[in-house]
Amino acid sequence: GDSVTQMEGPVTLSEEAFLTINCTYTATGYPSLFWYVQYPGEGLQLLLKATKADDKGSNKGFEATYRKETTSFHLEKGSVQVSDSAVYFCALSDLGGSWGKLQFGAGTQVVVTP
Amino acid sequence: EAGVAQSPRYKIIEKRQSVAFWCNPISGHATLYWYQQILGQGPKLLIQFQNNGVVDDSQLPKDRFSAERLKGVDSTLKIQPAKLEDSAVYLCASSLALPGETQYFGPGTRLLVL
């Protein structure tokens, strides 16, 4: 079945450091890929998405490129801020399977210190 | 535009008791999802509705969990009787009817079963 694997946290960084969170996936069809973010005490919010191979999603300085050859969708940000401290979830939606169902990774906690 | 509303935000019950959660999706969103998020894990889909019909309930423990979406708008998720392992955050999400549309999440209901 479909699955998502992302790097374990917590990831602790200093402000202005470069952030990478690795995400790889397994899917039988051609999934759409997503990054969701969960700030402390809040619900899940869509950060960015990509719907086909080589697409790049971007938002709030974050980027991720849909790499079909390596089945990856790594999240990157060039200079993090304290306000980026949150839990980040990689997810896929395989339209060939369940209609719109999201399959999530376990989440990666990111802690940014001043 | 109002987001997805959920209530209550927190609930503490004894095992073997029953509990119900309510969700009001974004206006015009035909698809509604209930996810279970256990601490330290990514959300897992319990049930998906398209209008008032069930699209996917393969992960719903039907011996104790039930859900309905009367009139294709609000939804209720019930657990009866609750077990200790049901302690989790229950997330409701909604999206437009088309496959692959972005899912918008509510703030969740945090359930603790003692």
Coordinates of C-alpha atoms in Angstrom, one line a residue, chain A residues 36 38 41 43-44 46 49 89 95 98-102 104-106, chain B residues 35 37 40-43 45 48 50 56 91 97 99-100 102-103 105:
Chain A
Y36 CA 1.4 20.2 6.1
Q38 CA 1.1 22.1 12.7
G41 CA -1.8 24.5 19.8
G43 CA -4.6 22.6 13.6
L44 CA -2.9 21.3 10.5
L46 CA -1.3 23.1 4.1
K49 CA 1.9 20.9 -2.6
F89 CA 4.0 16.4 8.0
L95 CA -6.0 9.6 -6.8
S98 CA -8.8 6.1 -2.3
W99 CA -10.4 9.2 -3.6
G100 CA -8.5 12.1 -2.1
K101 CA -7.4 10.2 1.0
L102 CA -4.3 11.6 2.6
F104 CA 0.7 11.0 6.3
G105 CA 4.2 10.5 7.5
A106 CA 4.9 10.4 11.2
Chain B
Y35 CA -8.8 11.5 11.0
Q37 CA -3.9 11.4 15.3
G40 CA 3.8 11.1 18.0
Q41 CA 2.1 9.8 14.8
G42 CA 0.7 11.3 11.6
P43 CA -3.1 11.5 11.2
L45 CA -8.1 8.5 8.0
Q48 CA -14.5 9.9 4.4
Q50 CA -18.9 12.6 -0.1
D56 CA -14.1 5.1 2.6
L91 CA -9.3 15.9 13.3
A97 CA -15.7 17.5 -4.3
P99 CA -10.2 14.4 -6.2
G100 CA -7.0 16.0 -5.1
T102 CA -6.8 20.7 -0.8
Q103 CA -8.1 19.5 2.5
F105 CA -8.4 21.0 8.8

